[in-house]
PDB file of C-alpha atoms in Angstrom:
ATOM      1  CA  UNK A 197     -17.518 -52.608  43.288  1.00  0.00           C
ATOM      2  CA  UNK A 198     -17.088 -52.714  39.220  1.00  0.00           C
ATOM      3  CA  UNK A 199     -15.077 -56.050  37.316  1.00  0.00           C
ATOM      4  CA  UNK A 200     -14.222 -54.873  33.808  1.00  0.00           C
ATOM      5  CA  UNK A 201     -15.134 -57.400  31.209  1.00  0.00           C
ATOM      6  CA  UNK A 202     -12.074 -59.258  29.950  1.00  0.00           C
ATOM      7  CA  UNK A 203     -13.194 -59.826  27.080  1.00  0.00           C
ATOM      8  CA  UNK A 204     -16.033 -57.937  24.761  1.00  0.00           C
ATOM      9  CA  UNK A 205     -19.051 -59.999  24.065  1.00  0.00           C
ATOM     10  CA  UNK A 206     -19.672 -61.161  20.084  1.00  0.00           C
ATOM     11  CA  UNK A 207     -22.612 -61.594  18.107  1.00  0.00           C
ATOM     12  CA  UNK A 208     -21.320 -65.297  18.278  1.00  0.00           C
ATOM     13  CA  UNK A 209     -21.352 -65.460  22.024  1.00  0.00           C
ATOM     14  CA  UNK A 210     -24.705 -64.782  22.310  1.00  0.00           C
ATOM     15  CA  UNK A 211     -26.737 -67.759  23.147  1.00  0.00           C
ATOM     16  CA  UNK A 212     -30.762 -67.437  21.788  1.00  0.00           C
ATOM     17  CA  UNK A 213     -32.830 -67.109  25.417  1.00  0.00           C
ATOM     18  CA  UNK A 214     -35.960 -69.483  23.683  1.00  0.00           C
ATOM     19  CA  UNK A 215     -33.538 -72.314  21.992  1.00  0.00           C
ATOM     20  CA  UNK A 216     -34.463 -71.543  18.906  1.00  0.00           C
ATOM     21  CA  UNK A 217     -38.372 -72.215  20.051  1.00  0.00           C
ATOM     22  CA  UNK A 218     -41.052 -69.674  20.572  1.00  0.00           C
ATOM     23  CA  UNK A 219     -42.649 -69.259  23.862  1.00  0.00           C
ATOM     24  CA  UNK A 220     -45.977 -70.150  23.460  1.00  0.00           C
ATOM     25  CA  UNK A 221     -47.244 -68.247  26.428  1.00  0.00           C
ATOM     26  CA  UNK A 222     -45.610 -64.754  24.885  1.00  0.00           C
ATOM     27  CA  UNK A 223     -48.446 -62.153  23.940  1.00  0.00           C
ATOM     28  CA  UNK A 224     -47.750 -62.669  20.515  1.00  0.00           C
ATOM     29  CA  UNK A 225     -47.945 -65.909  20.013  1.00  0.00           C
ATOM     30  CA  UNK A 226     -51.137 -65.866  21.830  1.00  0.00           C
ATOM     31  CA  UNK A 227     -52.960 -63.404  19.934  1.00  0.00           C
ATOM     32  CA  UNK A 228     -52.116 -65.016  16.473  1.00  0.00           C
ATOM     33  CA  UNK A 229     -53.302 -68.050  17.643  1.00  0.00           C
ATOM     34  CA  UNK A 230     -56.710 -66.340  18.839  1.00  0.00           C
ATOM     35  CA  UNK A 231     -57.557 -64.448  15.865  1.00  0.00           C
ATOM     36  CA  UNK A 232     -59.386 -65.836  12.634  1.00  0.00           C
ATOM     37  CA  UNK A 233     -56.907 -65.031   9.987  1.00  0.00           C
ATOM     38  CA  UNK A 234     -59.162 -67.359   7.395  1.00  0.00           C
ATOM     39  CA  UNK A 235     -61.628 -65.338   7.969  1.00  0.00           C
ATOM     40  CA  UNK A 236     -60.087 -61.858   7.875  1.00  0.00           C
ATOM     41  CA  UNK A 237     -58.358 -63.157   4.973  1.00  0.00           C
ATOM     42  CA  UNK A 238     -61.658 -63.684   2.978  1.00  0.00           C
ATOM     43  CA  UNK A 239     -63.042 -60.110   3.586  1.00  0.00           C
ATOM     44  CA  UNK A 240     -59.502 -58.763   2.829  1.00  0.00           C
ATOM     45  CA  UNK A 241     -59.171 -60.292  -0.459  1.00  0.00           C
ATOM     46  CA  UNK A 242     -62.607 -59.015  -1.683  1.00  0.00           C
ATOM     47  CA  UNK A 243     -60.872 -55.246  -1.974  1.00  0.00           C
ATOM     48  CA  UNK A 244     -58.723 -56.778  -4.609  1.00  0.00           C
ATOM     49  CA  UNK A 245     -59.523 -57.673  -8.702  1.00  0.00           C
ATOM     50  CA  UNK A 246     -57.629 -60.104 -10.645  1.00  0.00           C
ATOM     51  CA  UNK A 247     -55.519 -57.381 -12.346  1.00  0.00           C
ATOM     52  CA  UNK A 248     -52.700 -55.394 -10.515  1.00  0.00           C
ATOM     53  CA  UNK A 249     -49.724 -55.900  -8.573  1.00  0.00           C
ATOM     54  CA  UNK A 250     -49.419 -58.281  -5.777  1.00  0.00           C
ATOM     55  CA  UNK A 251     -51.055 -57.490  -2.409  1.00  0.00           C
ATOM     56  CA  UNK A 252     -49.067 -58.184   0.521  1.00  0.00           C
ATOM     57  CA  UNK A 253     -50.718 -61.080   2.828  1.00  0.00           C
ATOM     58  CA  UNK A 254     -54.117 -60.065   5.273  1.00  0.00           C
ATOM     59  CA  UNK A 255     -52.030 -61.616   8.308  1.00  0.00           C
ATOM     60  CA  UNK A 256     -48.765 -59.103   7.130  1.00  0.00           C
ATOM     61  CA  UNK A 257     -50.450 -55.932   6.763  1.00  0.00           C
ATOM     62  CA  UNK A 258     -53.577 -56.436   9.400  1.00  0.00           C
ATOM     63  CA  UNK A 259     -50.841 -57.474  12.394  1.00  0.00           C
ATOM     64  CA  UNK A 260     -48.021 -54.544  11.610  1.00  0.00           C
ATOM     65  CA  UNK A 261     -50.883 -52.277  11.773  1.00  0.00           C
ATOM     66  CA  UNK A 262     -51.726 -54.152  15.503  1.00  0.00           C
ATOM     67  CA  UNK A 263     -48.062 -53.613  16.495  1.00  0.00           C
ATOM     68  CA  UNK A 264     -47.929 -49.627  15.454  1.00  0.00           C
ATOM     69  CA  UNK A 265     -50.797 -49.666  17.168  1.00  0.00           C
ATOM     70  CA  UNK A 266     -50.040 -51.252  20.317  1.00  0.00           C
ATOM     71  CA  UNK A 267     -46.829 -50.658  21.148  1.00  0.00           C
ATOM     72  CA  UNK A 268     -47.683 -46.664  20.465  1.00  0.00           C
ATOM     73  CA  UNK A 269     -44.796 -46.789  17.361  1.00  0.00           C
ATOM     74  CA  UNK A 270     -44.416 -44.669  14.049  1.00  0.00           C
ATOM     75  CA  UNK A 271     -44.426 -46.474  10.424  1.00  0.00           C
ATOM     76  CA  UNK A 272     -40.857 -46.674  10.730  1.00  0.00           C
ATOM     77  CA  UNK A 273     -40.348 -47.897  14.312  1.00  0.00           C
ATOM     78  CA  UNK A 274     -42.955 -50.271  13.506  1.00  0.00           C
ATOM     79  CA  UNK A 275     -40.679 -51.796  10.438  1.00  0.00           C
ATOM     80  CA  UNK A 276     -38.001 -51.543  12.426  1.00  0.00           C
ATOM     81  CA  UNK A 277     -39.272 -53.625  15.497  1.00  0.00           C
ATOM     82  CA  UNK A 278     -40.502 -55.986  12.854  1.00  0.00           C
ATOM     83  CA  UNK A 279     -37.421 -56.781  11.643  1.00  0.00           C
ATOM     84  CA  UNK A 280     -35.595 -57.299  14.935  1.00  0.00           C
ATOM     85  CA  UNK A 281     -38.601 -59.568  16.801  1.00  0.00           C
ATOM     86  CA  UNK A 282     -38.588 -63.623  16.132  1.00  0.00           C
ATOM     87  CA  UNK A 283     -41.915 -62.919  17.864  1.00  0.00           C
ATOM     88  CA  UNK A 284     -43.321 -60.068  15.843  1.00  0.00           C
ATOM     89  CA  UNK A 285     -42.456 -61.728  12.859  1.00  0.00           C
ATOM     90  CA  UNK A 286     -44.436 -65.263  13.772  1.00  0.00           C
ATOM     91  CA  UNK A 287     -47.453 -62.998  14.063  1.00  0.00           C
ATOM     92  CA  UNK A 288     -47.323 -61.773  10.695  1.00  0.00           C
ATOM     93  CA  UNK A 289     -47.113 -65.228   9.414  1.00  0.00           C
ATOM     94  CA  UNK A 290     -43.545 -65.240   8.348  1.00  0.00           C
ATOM     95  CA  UNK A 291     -42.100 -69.483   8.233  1.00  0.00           C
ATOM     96  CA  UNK A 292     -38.965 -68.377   9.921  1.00  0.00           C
ATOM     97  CA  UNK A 293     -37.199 -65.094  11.482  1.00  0.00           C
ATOM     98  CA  UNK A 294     -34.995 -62.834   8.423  1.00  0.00           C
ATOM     99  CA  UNK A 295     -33.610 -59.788   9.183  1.00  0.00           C
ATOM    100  CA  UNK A 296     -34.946 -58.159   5.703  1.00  0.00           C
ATOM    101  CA  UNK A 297     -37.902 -55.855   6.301  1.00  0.00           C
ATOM    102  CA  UNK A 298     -41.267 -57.154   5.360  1.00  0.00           C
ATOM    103  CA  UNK A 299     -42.233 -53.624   3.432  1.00  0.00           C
ATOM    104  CA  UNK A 300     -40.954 -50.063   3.369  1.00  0.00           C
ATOM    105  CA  UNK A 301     -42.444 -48.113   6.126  1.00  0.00           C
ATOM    106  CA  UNK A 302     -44.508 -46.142   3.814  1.00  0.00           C
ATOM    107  CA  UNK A 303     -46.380 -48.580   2.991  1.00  0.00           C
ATOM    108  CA  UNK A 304     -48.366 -48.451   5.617  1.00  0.00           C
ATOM    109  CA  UNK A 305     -50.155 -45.232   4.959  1.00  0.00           C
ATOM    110  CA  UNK A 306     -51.905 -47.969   2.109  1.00  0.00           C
ATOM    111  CA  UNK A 307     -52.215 -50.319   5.385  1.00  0.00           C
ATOM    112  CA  UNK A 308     -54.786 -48.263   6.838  1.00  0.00           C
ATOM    113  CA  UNK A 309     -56.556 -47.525   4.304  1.00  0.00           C
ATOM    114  CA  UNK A 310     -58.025 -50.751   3.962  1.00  0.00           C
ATOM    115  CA  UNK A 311     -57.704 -52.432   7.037  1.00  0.00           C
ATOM    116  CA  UNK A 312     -60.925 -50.517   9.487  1.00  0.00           C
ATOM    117  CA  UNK A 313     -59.414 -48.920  12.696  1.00  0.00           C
ATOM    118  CA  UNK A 314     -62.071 -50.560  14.741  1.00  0.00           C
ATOM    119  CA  UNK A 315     -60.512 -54.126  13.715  1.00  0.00           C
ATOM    120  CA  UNK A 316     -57.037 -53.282  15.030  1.00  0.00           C
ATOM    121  CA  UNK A 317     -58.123 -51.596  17.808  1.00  0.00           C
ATOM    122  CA  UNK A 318     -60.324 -55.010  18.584  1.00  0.00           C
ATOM    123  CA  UNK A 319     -57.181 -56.880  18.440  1.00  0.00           C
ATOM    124  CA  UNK A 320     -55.172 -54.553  20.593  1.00  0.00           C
ATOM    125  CA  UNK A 321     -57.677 -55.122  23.490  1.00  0.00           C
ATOM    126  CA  UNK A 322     -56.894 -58.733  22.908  1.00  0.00           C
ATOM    127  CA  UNK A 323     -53.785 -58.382  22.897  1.00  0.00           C
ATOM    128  CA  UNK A 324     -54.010 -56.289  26.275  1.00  0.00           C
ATOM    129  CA  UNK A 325     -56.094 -59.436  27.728  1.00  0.00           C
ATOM    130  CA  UNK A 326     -52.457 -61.512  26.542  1.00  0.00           C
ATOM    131  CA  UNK A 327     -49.615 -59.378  28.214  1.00  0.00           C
ATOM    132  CA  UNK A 328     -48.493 -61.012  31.313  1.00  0.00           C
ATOM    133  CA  UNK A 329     -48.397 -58.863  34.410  1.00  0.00           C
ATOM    134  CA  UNK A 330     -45.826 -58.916  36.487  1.00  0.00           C
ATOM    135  CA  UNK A 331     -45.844 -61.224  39.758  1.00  0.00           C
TER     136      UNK A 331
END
């Protein structure tokens, strides 16, 4: 048996599942709160002189390059995924969800160049460790 929907559902109508509160439990969460962004950041910023345009932030470039990684996704799913996820966006450091996209999708071709692959893969087995399995 199939009841039609009265009435189509709005953007309005939709009620935020976390309250407006991250789940601290969620893989995400989790693994930014696990790694050692001071750290990272201070190797990070010694590729870097004084001179020269602005370098997007360790925890920004290091953590997209975790999600493409992870979740198996191209530069442009990546971005994409980015900009939908409250959670995705808390690990990259941002102070509060925005549906702009951090950086164009090409820019992570620069990414990887300075971030080592054996550092994201380190964090996807972390990560791995994280994810919930089903009960």
């Amino acid at each position: 048996m199939y009841t039609m929907v009265e009435d189509q559902l709005t953007i309005y109508d939709f009620m935020e599942p976390f309250g407006g509160v991250l789940d601290p439990e969620n893989r995400w969460v989790r693994l930014a709160n696990a790694l050692d962004w001071q750290k990272m950041e201070e190797k990070y910023a010694a590729n870097f002189g004084r001179a020269g345009a602005k370098a997007l932030p360790l925890r920004m470039v290091f953590g997209s390059l975790v999600i493409r990684k992870a979740l198996g996704l191209s530069d442009r799913q990546t971005v994409l995924l980015i900009t939908e996820n409250p959670y995705l966006q808390y690990f990259l450091g941002f102070p509060s969800f925005s549906h702009k996209a951090p950086f164009a999708a090409h820019s992570m071709t620069n990414f990887r160049h300075r971030i080592p692959e054996e550092r994201v893969q380190e964090a996807v087995r972390m990560l791995k460790r994280f994810t919930k399995r089903p009960d």
